[in-house]
Amino acid sequence: MTKSSTASNLVAKRREGGITRTLNDIALITQRNLLLDIRNPAVIVGATGFPVFLMLIFTASFARVVVPQGSYADYAQFLVPLSIVQGLLFSTTSIGTALYNDLDSGMDTRLRTLPIARSALLAGRILGGAGRLLAQVIIITLVGYFIGFRFQTGILSIITFLLLPVIFASAFSWIAVFFAVKAKAAESVQVSMTPWLLPLTFLSIGLVPLEGFPEWLQGFVAINPVSAAAQALRGLAIGGSTIRFVLETLLWSVAITVIFSTLAIRAYQRRNV
Amino acid sequence: MNSADFRSKAQSLVKLRHESGINRAISDSLLIAWRNLIRLSRTPAVIVSVLLFPILFFSGFLLAFERLMSFQGIDYVQYLVPIITLQAMFFTAMGSAVTLAKDIKTGMLQRCRAMPISRAAVLGGLILAYLVRAIAATIILLTFAHLYGFRFQTFIAVLGYLALTLLFTTTAVAGYAVFALVLRQPDLVNSLLIVPYAPLLLLSTGFSPAENFPQWLQPIVQVQPVSYTAAALRALVNGTELLVPLFWSLVWLIGLLVAFGLIAVRLYQRVS
């Protein structure tokens, strides 16, 4: 047997496709990403500390502005949903940046030479990111408890409350991943995300009620997906008719995921190594 | 030549080096400032954040809170611009910390140490370059706010406003330089940038008056440097009682600047 036929035999034996193979590879990359997060506490501090901090400070400084007759706890009940959504959406930027670092550092080149599923790098990043996001939701909610946020609903609502923002933000992670694949510098992801994430989270019913905004803006505030997500989370915490907002949030999530995962995967395949 | 000759030759060369003197410090600082400015101008991401972020934060806070603040009798356009200015200055200073951390990592700082340049030049050059960026950011923000209806009472107040803003920036850059010199790793610097920024900026009377804070927090909120500086800037804008906030602002800023400056130069000398 010649050397070249051994090599072609080996190549023929490689199995990069198939659903089981793909899922295994994605799980492996996810595990690697989660391990990296766990071993890098500074990243976790940066990612979770900031939204928690913003929540505490916004409660302290704006409670009497938004609910003049109420207490700080009343505003905390109002604000925690937005703090979660906002914190998670801004975290997607760091998920994108982490992917960019993998593309830039040669990790991606290495993976492309290995017999693993081609979607593993991107999907593993999104799933690993989802793990990070879930940890953040739990931490923000716990801190919210200290300043007066309370669940008045059942266990099913609480579980939905914890998972819905992760699904919603994971959709936005695909946008960050798309920008990361297109990026030429590590800062680009942040610069492509922050300018529209800021208005999206500020101009929602999360910080102040709809009536607080000028009339010309209320139309935008009402259809803003962040408003839907905040409304859904509020309902899941205190009860009332929430189904509509939960569905609206899920619909947004699915739409964004479908569009941007397609774009991201196409851009990734066309990317020059 | 034997080794003794080499030594005396080296010593005579070292004697020729002029590393001190005020003129030397100024010209070296200008040189390093110019280098930093060239780097800034070649980073499009930084330019976007200089132009856009203050405007986005200004619009966001204004649109969300203007109406509710008016129920408390506050003209929020006039109230908000000073703290957004200081926020932009914080962003400027954070940028300087990242730049400095990169210089430490790449060995640029060691190189500067090995060269016959003033010891204050690296810090001075950093501050000068970021003051240029600060002036650009402030002018853009004030112009934008003008379109929203923001107005100064007198023209002379504009100059005072700029002067105090720049003093604030100088102190902030010096503070963040100490931060970068202590932490050193660019990743670590980057992820901890918000640790000094968030409490100082947001736990201030800049966004919301002290009466809105919980009772126990009010004393802290009122006496910290950002609150006094924002109050002084607001007084300049509206032509109200200036003396007390300006005095405390100057005490804070100058005191901190001297402390940070001394610590930063000391830390720089220990870079190895």
XYZ file of C-alpha atoms in Angstrom:
545
model
C 0.000 0.000 0.000
C 1.407 3.378 -0.972
C 1.428 6.399 1.246
C -1.030 8.386 -0.836
C -3.652 5.676 -0.788
C -3.404 5.500 3.008
C -4.057 9.224 3.135
C -7.034 9.039 0.785
C -8.386 6.105 2.775
C -8.165 8.167 5.895
C -9.838 11.142 4.268
C -12.596 8.903 2.975
C -13.158 7.662 6.529
C -13.632 11.216 7.849
C -17.184 11.918 8.752
C -17.886 15.586 8.996
C -21.581 15.470 8.204
C -24.545 13.776 9.737
C -26.778 15.118 12.446
C -25.229 13.173 15.338
C -21.755 14.224 14.357
C -22.836 17.853 14.054
C -24.536 17.871 17.435
C -21.539 16.224 19.082
C -19.157 18.762 17.618
C -21.361 21.660 18.630
C -21.543 20.278 22.164
C -17.768 19.988 22.286
C -17.177 23.581 21.195
C -19.896 24.752 23.580
C -18.157 22.990 26.428
C -14.859 24.600 25.509
C -16.426 28.058 25.438
C -18.147 27.557 28.776
C -14.883 26.382 30.319
C -13.134 29.480 29.018
C -15.835 31.651 30.611
C -15.616 29.862 33.935
C -11.837 30.217 34.040
C -11.957 33.911 33.191
C -13.702 35.503 36.147
C -12.911 39.035 34.956
C -15.106 38.465 31.912
C -17.983 37.327 34.087
C -17.518 40.327 36.387
C -17.599 42.690 33.440
C -20.556 40.972 31.834
C -22.761 40.655 34.917
C -21.509 43.390 37.188
C -22.479 46.169 34.859
C -26.194 45.400 34.363
C -26.544 44.677 38.096
C -24.891 47.949 38.873
C -27.023 49.863 36.397
C -30.131 48.333 37.909
C -29.166 49.372 41.452
C -28.245 52.875 40.407
C -31.259 53.428 38.186
C -33.481 52.318 41.030
C -31.749 54.698 43.424
C -31.820 57.712 41.138
C -34.992 57.382 39.085
C -37.535 55.597 41.308
C -38.985 58.885 42.582
C -39.058 60.282 39.072
C -40.967 57.405 37.493
C -43.204 56.389 40.416
C -43.446 59.557 42.559
C -46.041 58.012 44.917
C -44.438 54.584 45.139
C -41.464 53.108 46.923
C -38.067 52.061 45.599
C -39.291 48.461 45.632
C -42.157 49.378 43.302
C -39.696 50.688 40.758
C -37.470 47.632 41.223
C -40.450 45.457 40.297
C -40.862 47.612 37.196
C -37.165 47.800 36.295
C -35.774 44.262 36.793
C -37.207 42.966 33.477
C -35.477 45.711 31.507
C -32.236 45.253 33.457
C -32.240 41.610 32.425
C -33.042 42.280 28.780
C -30.598 45.168 28.535
C -27.811 43.333 30.330
C -28.218 40.294 28.103
C -28.419 42.252 24.879
C -25.206 44.078 25.695
C -23.574 40.749 26.579
C -24.144 39.567 23.031
C -21.436 42.033 22.048
C -18.879 40.142 24.110
C -20.109 36.856 22.613
C -19.385 38.319 19.174
C -16.011 39.625 20.270
C -15.063 36.207 21.661
C -15.931 34.671 18.302
C -13.847 37.294 16.540
C -10.905 36.372 18.750
C -11.310 32.719 17.736
C -11.396 33.672 14.070
C -8.409 35.944 14.519
C -6.202 33.786 16.734
C -6.028 30.792 14.386
C -8.465 28.688 16.405
C -10.837 28.756 13.447
C -8.125 27.802 10.952
C -7.222 24.899 13.144
C -10.828 23.732 13.395
C -11.237 23.901 9.650
C -8.395 21.436 9.225
C -10.055 19.016 11.630
C -12.831 16.668 10.635
C -15.609 18.439 12.508
C -18.921 19.907 11.469
C -18.560 23.257 9.765
C -21.288 24.894 11.785
C -19.718 23.851 15.101
C -17.708 27.012 15.713
C -20.645 29.388 15.282
C -23.329 27.259 16.904
C -20.989 26.333 19.766
C -20.393 30.019 20.371
C -24.111 30.773 20.466
C -24.855 27.888 22.845
C -21.898 28.641 25.096
C -23.107 32.220 25.086
C -26.577 31.049 26.092
C -25.058 29.390 29.143
C -23.406 32.638 30.102
C -26.671 34.518 29.526
C -28.623 32.140 31.749
C -26.122 32.657 34.564
C -26.593 36.392 34.133
C -30.389 36.220 34.275
C -30.195 34.285 37.531
C -27.710 36.687 39.101
C -29.625 39.813 38.066
C -32.881 38.328 39.345
C -31.302 37.427 42.684
C -29.896 40.916 43.145
C -33.293 42.259 42.114
C -34.778 40.293 45.006
C -32.675 42.317 47.454
C -34.136 45.596 46.237
C -37.741 44.483 46.298
C -38.434 42.510 43.126
C -40.848 39.609 43.813
C -42.447 36.784 41.883
C -46.178 36.535 42.485
C -46.698 33.644 40.081
C -46.080 29.901 39.874
C -43.019 27.844 39.102
C -43.889 27.532 35.418
C -43.928 31.302 35.010
C -40.650 31.612 36.878
C -38.957 29.088 34.595
C -40.307 30.918 31.549
C -39.114 34.167 33.118
C -35.574 32.788 33.319
C -35.498 31.176 29.869
C -37.345 33.697 27.705
C -34.656 36.412 27.909
C -31.976 33.818 27.081
C -33.853 32.835 23.909
C -34.447 36.480 23.041
C -30.812 37.504 23.576
C -29.478 34.417 21.781
C -31.286 35.659 18.689
C -29.376 38.913 19.025
C -26.176 36.886 19.549
C -26.556 35.785 15.922
C -26.419 39.450 14.915
C -23.222 39.875 16.938
C -21.816 36.688 15.417
C -22.665 37.981 11.954
C -20.785 41.222 12.642
C -17.883 39.253 14.141
C -17.518 37.156 10.998
C -17.538 40.340 8.907
C -15.250 42.273 11.299
C -11.686 43.277 10.583
C -10.816 44.457 14.109
C -11.835 43.309 17.582
C -13.492 46.654 18.344
C -15.717 46.453 15.259
C -18.245 44.140 16.889
C -18.903 46.584 19.688
C -19.037 49.531 17.324
C -21.547 47.707 15.123
C -23.788 46.708 18.032
C -23.822 49.476 20.636
C -25.128 52.334 18.440
C -28.450 50.596 17.852
C -28.643 48.551 21.081
C -28.542 51.734 23.164
C -31.607 53.388 21.589
C -33.378 50.028 21.398
C -33.087 49.430 25.145
C -33.519 53.042 26.253
C -36.518 53.784 24.062
C -38.625 50.941 25.398
C -41.239 50.675 28.117
C -38.553 49.182 30.341
C -37.202 52.299 32.058
C -40.268 54.519 31.986
C -43.869 53.808 30.978
C -45.071 54.561 27.448
C -46.736 57.819 28.530
C -43.347 59.178 29.593
C -42.164 59.429 26.001
C -42.978 62.244 23.606
C -46.000 61.453 21.382
C -43.994 61.218 18.161
C -41.844 58.502 19.681
C -44.574 56.395 21.296
C -45.236 54.456 18.105
C -41.654 53.236 17.992
C -41.550 52.495 21.714
C -44.690 50.379 21.396
C -43.423 48.152 18.557
C -39.863 47.894 19.906
C -39.096 44.202 20.575
C -37.409 45.165 23.867
C -40.771 46.573 25.003
C -42.442 43.257 24.215
C -39.775 41.328 26.111
C -39.937 43.639 29.142
C -43.738 43.465 29.140
C -43.642 39.657 28.938
C -41.204 39.406 31.856
C -43.261 41.790 33.968
C -46.328 39.683 33.360
C -44.468 36.476 34.162
C -43.385 37.986 37.476
C -46.668 39.478 38.678
C -49.292 37.580 36.679
C -51.969 38.863 34.335
C -52.355 38.358 30.612
C -48.867 37.620 29.381
C -49.344 35.071 26.614
C -49.519 37.734 23.921
C -46.233 39.357 24.916
C -44.457 36.036 25.411
C -45.513 34.973 21.923
C -44.523 38.336 20.485
C -41.070 38.001 22.076
C -40.691 34.457 20.768
C -41.755 35.558 17.306
C -39.135 38.288 17.268
C -36.538 35.799 18.507
C -37.331 33.256 15.813
C -37.376 35.855 13.042
C -34.049 37.376 14.068
C -32.459 33.949 14.568
C -33.540 32.696 11.146
C -32.385 35.807 9.292
C -29.079 36.340 11.035
C -28.022 32.719 11.424
C -28.444 32.355 7.646
C -26.445 35.516 7.009
C -23.767 34.590 9.547
C -23.263 31.057 8.255
C -23.055 32.287 4.653
C -20.556 34.961 5.585
C -18.557 32.381 7.560
C -18.364 29.981 4.623
C -17.205 32.749 2.323
C -14.661 34.036 4.768
C -11.061 33.703 3.636
C -9.005 31.753 6.079
C 39.560 49.456 23.426
C 39.423 47.728 26.794
C 36.434 47.596 29.124
C 37.538 50.611 31.163
C 37.557 52.688 27.997
C 34.089 51.473 27.162
C 32.853 52.400 30.576
C 34.215 55.911 30.472
C 32.868 56.358 26.954
C 29.433 55.171 28.104
C 29.519 57.435 31.109
C 30.369 60.433 29.001
C 27.475 59.581 26.682
C 25.076 59.234 29.603
C 26.221 62.645 30.832
C 25.236 64.127 27.500
C 21.655 62.892 27.931
C 19.253 65.604 28.998
C 16.249 63.960 30.512
C 15.123 66.731 32.777
C 14.216 70.353 32.533
C 10.836 71.829 31.779
C 11.558 72.451 28.100
C 12.608 68.879 27.615
C 9.469 67.648 29.374
C 7.243 69.787 27.166
C 8.837 68.847 23.869
C 8.922 65.137 24.742
C 5.299 65.233 25.859
C 4.295 66.879 22.593
C 6.107 64.202 20.644
C 4.338 61.385 22.480
C 1.023 63.208 22.259
C 1.451 63.408 18.491
C 2.153 59.686 18.326
C -0.999 58.950 20.341
C -3.064 61.222 18.113
C -1.871 59.441 14.990
C -2.934 56.148 16.557
C -6.328 57.592 17.465
C -6.900 58.895 13.959
C -6.216 55.457 12.509
C -8.790 53.680 14.664
C -12.196 54.231 13.050
C -13.923 52.478 15.955
C -12.639 55.119 18.333
C -13.766 57.957 16.109
C -17.275 56.551 15.959
C -17.448 56.218 19.711
C -16.159 59.757 20.212
C -18.770 61.225 17.896
C -21.723 58.980 18.493
C -21.880 57.636 22.028
C -22.376 60.929 23.883
C -25.115 61.876 21.420
C -26.827 58.511 21.849
C -26.734 58.698 25.649
C -27.940 62.287 25.594
C -30.871 61.441 23.315
C -31.739 58.290 25.238
C -31.870 59.893 28.675
C -33.599 62.994 27.347
C -36.343 61.167 25.459
C -37.001 58.737 28.299
C -36.952 61.153 31.224
C -37.633 64.700 29.969
C -41.370 64.525 30.474
C -41.245 62.845 33.894
C -38.541 65.254 35.066
C -40.665 68.216 34.039
C -43.232 67.076 36.652
C -40.505 67.751 39.243
C -39.965 71.173 37.711
C -36.666 70.335 36.042
C -35.755 71.507 32.544
C -33.988 68.259 31.676
C -32.182 69.495 28.547
C -30.316 72.079 30.624
C -29.857 69.634 33.486
C -28.540 66.727 31.450
C -25.869 68.205 29.174
C -23.199 68.664 31.907
C -23.299 65.033 33.074
C -23.299 63.726 29.496
C -20.240 65.911 28.919
C -18.530 64.351 31.933
C -19.578 60.902 30.723
C -17.901 61.607 27.393
C -14.790 62.637 29.337
C -14.905 59.340 31.216
C -15.058 57.504 27.882
C -12.054 59.540 26.764
C -10.105 58.590 29.874
C -11.074 54.926 29.490
C -9.694 55.027 25.968
C -6.430 56.375 27.310
C -6.196 53.509 29.811
C -6.564 50.951 27.021
C -3.928 52.729 24.939
C -1.522 52.781 27.852
C -2.135 49.127 28.715
C -1.368 48.178 25.117
C 1.870 50.190 25.322
C 2.834 48.283 28.441
C 2.048 44.915 26.861
C 3.903 45.594 23.607
C 6.975 46.890 25.406
C 6.618 50.443 24.147
C 6.826 51.734 27.689
C 10.073 49.895 28.354
C 11.423 51.358 25.165
C 10.484 54.861 26.319
C 12.182 54.178 29.620
C 15.382 53.201 27.805
C 15.443 56.401 25.823
C 16.681 59.766 27.043
C 13.262 61.375 27.338
C 11.588 63.143 30.207
C 10.019 60.812 32.733
C 6.829 62.848 32.720
C 6.560 62.640 28.936
C 4.613 59.389 28.634
C 1.948 60.560 31.039
C 2.032 64.118 29.689
C 1.752 62.918 26.102
C -1.150 60.680 27.001
C -3.008 63.506 28.691
C -2.349 65.981 25.880
C -3.529 63.618 23.149
C -6.708 62.762 24.995
C -7.380 66.419 25.761
C -7.529 66.996 22.014
C -10.035 64.176 21.736
C -11.946 65.599 24.711
C -12.260 69.018 23.084
C -13.597 67.450 19.893
C -16.111 65.329 21.812
C -17.312 68.284 23.904
C -17.805 70.573 20.932
C -19.731 67.943 19.001
C -21.956 67.206 21.992
C -22.650 70.890 22.741
C -23.485 71.541 19.087
C -25.890 68.631 19.027
C -27.481 69.687 22.332
C -27.918 73.185 20.923
C -30.243 71.705 18.294
C -32.350 70.219 21.118
C -32.680 73.678 22.678
C -29.759 73.655 25.100
C -28.522 77.215 25.739
C -25.761 78.957 27.692
C -26.752 82.175 29.471
C -23.551 84.023 28.583
C -20.775 83.447 26.115
C -18.055 83.700 28.754
C -19.684 80.755 30.510
C -18.860 78.569 27.501
C -15.157 79.147 28.101
C -15.483 78.379 31.797
C -17.433 75.257 30.898
C -14.692 74.075 28.537
C -11.936 74.886 31.034
C -13.557 72.942 33.867
C -14.350 70.052 31.516
C -10.720 69.857 30.448
C -9.491 69.942 34.035
C -11.856 67.075 34.757
C -10.493 65.163 31.754
C -6.905 65.715 32.870
C -7.675 64.287 36.291
C -9.631 61.392 34.811
C -6.861 60.473 32.347
C -4.265 60.633 35.134
C -6.487 58.423 37.302
C -7.001 55.894 34.546
C -3.259 55.960 33.804
C -2.630 54.799 37.373
C -5.334 52.174 36.824
C -3.594 50.887 33.667
C -0.130 50.991 35.231
C -1.331 48.897 38.151
C -3.381 46.336 36.196
C -1.151 46.195 33.099
C -3.007 43.443 31.185
C -5.066 45.021 28.360
C -7.872 42.433 28.765
C -8.101 43.019 32.471
C -7.968 46.807 32.052
C -10.689 46.573 29.442
C -13.091 44.538 31.517
C -12.559 46.552 34.709
C -12.783 50.000 33.089
C -16.295 50.500 34.370
C -15.357 49.919 38.001
C -14.343 53.530 38.690
C -16.678 54.945 36.043
C -20.073 53.527 36.903
C -20.338 54.486 40.591
C -18.761 57.895 40.144
C -20.822 58.893 37.154
C -24.164 57.307 37.952
C -24.208 57.745 41.729
C -24.031 61.487 41.275
C -26.496 64.332 41.160
C -25.795 64.613 37.432
C -28.770 62.623 36.141
C -31.187 63.090 39.000
C -31.200 65.569 41.919
C -30.040 64.372 45.340
C -33.592 64.468 46.774
C -34.510 61.536 44.529
C -31.969 59.223 46.128
C -32.659 57.172 49.263
C -31.956 59.161 52.424
C -28.881 57.172 53.470
C -27.295 57.559 50.060
C -27.751 61.310 49.729
C -24.639 62.410 51.663
C -22.397 60.186 49.516
C -24.058 61.248 46.303
C -23.697 64.913 47.129
C -20.054 65.189 48.132
C -18.340 63.148 45.418
C -16.261 64.916 42.729
C -18.518 64.199 39.754
C -21.534 65.701 41.520
C -19.693 68.904 42.394
C -18.239 69.208 38.901
C -21.614 68.573 37.260
C -23.219 71.099 39.621
C -20.557 73.677 38.757
C -21.063 73.065 35.041
C -24.830 73.424 35.450
C -24.306 76.663 37.343
C -22.163 77.920 34.460
C -24.850 76.966 31.959
C -27.773 78.480 33.825
C -25.952 81.408 35.415
C -26.879 80.350 38.943
C -24.866 80.280 42.179
C -21.452 79.013 41.106
C -19.036 79.574 43.962
C -19.661 76.626 46.282
C -19.808 73.804 43.700
C -16.899 75.269 41.745
C -14.751 75.539 44.861
C -15.331 71.920 45.887
C -14.968 70.725 42.334
C -11.570 72.421 42.044
C -10.439 71.081 45.415
C -11.351 67.533 44.365
C -10.006 67.698 40.827
C -6.711 69.417 41.596
C -6.098 67.291 44.674
C -6.757 64.076 42.769
C -4.712 65.254 39.793
C -1.643 65.897 41.952
C -2.024 62.544 43.694
C -2.617 60.551 40.489
C 0.177 62.384 38.664
C 2.733 61.588 41.356
C 1.650 57.960 41.613
C 1.629 57.512 37.833
C 5.154 58.885 37.373
C 6.343 56.713 40.243
C 4.761 53.598 38.719
C 6.182 54.467 35.310
C 9.674 54.555 36.757
C 9.188 51.051 38.070
C 8.198 49.614 34.696
C 10.676 46.916 33.899
